[in-house]
């Protein structure tokens, strides 16, 4: 059985907005597990998600400052630093 190809829509979105999987999932308000299934092509996003992609693309084009404010913050990696360190 062959592995499904990555969904080019989501690959492009991640590259264009400099998002990793966790930030992309947060951008759509879904668990990372769900986003990974969309990305891999294992599952297709609903029509409402596809419409959201279109609307957010328009916001990005027409009001980049507003769109930038809607992007999720980078997710910190690693363990949190101990207090007083």
XYZ file of C-alpha atoms in Angstrom:
85
model
C 0.000 0.000 0.000
C 1.382 3.427 -0.925
C 1.541 6.319 1.456
C -0.885 9.148 0.580
C 0.724 12.301 -0.827
C 0.794 15.387 1.349
C -2.035 17.801 0.713
C -0.423 20.639 -1.308
C -2.875 23.215 0.057
C -1.681 22.661 3.617
C 1.982 22.254 2.649
C 1.830 25.643 0.881
C -0.005 27.265 3.788
C 2.590 26.040 6.300
C 5.469 27.264 4.137
C 3.887 30.624 3.305
C 2.952 31.429 6.913
C 6.033 29.772 8.450
C 3.912 27.436 10.578
C 4.867 24.112 12.060
C 2.201 21.434 12.565
C 1.291 22.623 16.079
C 0.851 26.261 15.006
C -1.054 25.246 11.862
C -3.433 23.146 13.978
C -3.919 26.091 16.337
C -4.546 28.355 13.320
C -7.517 26.150 12.380
C -8.560 25.403 15.956
C -8.165 21.640 15.640
C -6.021 19.036 17.409
C -2.603 18.348 15.879
C -3.742 14.770 15.242
C -6.576 16.026 12.995
C -4.307 18.466 11.179
C -1.776 15.691 10.500
C -4.510 13.573 8.913
C -5.458 16.512 6.647
C -1.811 17.133 5.805
C -1.126 13.507 4.955
C -4.244 13.215 2.826
C -5.580 10.458 5.065
C -8.699 12.557 5.725
C -10.216 15.497 3.909
C -11.144 18.664 5.792
C -14.818 19.604 5.867
C -16.335 22.181 3.528
C -16.387 24.709 6.367
C -12.627 24.339 6.860
C -12.028 24.776 3.139
C -14.142 27.944 3.229
C -12.114 29.156 6.227
C -8.930 28.650 4.186
C -10.408 30.817 1.417
C -11.539 33.560 3.821
C -8.224 33.619 5.694
C -6.420 33.839 2.347
C -8.497 36.919 1.491
C -7.778 38.454 4.905
C -4.062 37.728 4.382
C -4.131 39.468 0.981
C -6.302 42.462 1.909
C -5.275 43.110 5.508
C -1.877 41.535 6.239
C -1.560 43.306 9.591
C -4.883 41.922 10.775
C -3.983 38.461 9.501
C -0.621 38.566 11.306
C -2.453 39.335 14.551
C -4.592 36.209 14.046
C -1.611 33.852 13.733
C -0.954 31.718 16.814
C 2.135 32.409 18.887
C 5.104 30.071 18.381
C 4.876 27.009 20.595
C 7.801 26.842 23.014
C 9.869 23.677 22.733
C 11.563 21.779 25.512
C 11.029 21.940 29.224
C 10.162 25.164 30.993
C 13.040 26.724 32.879
C 13.029 26.312 36.645
C 12.278 29.394 38.724
C 15.379 31.251 39.781
C 17.530 29.672 37.079
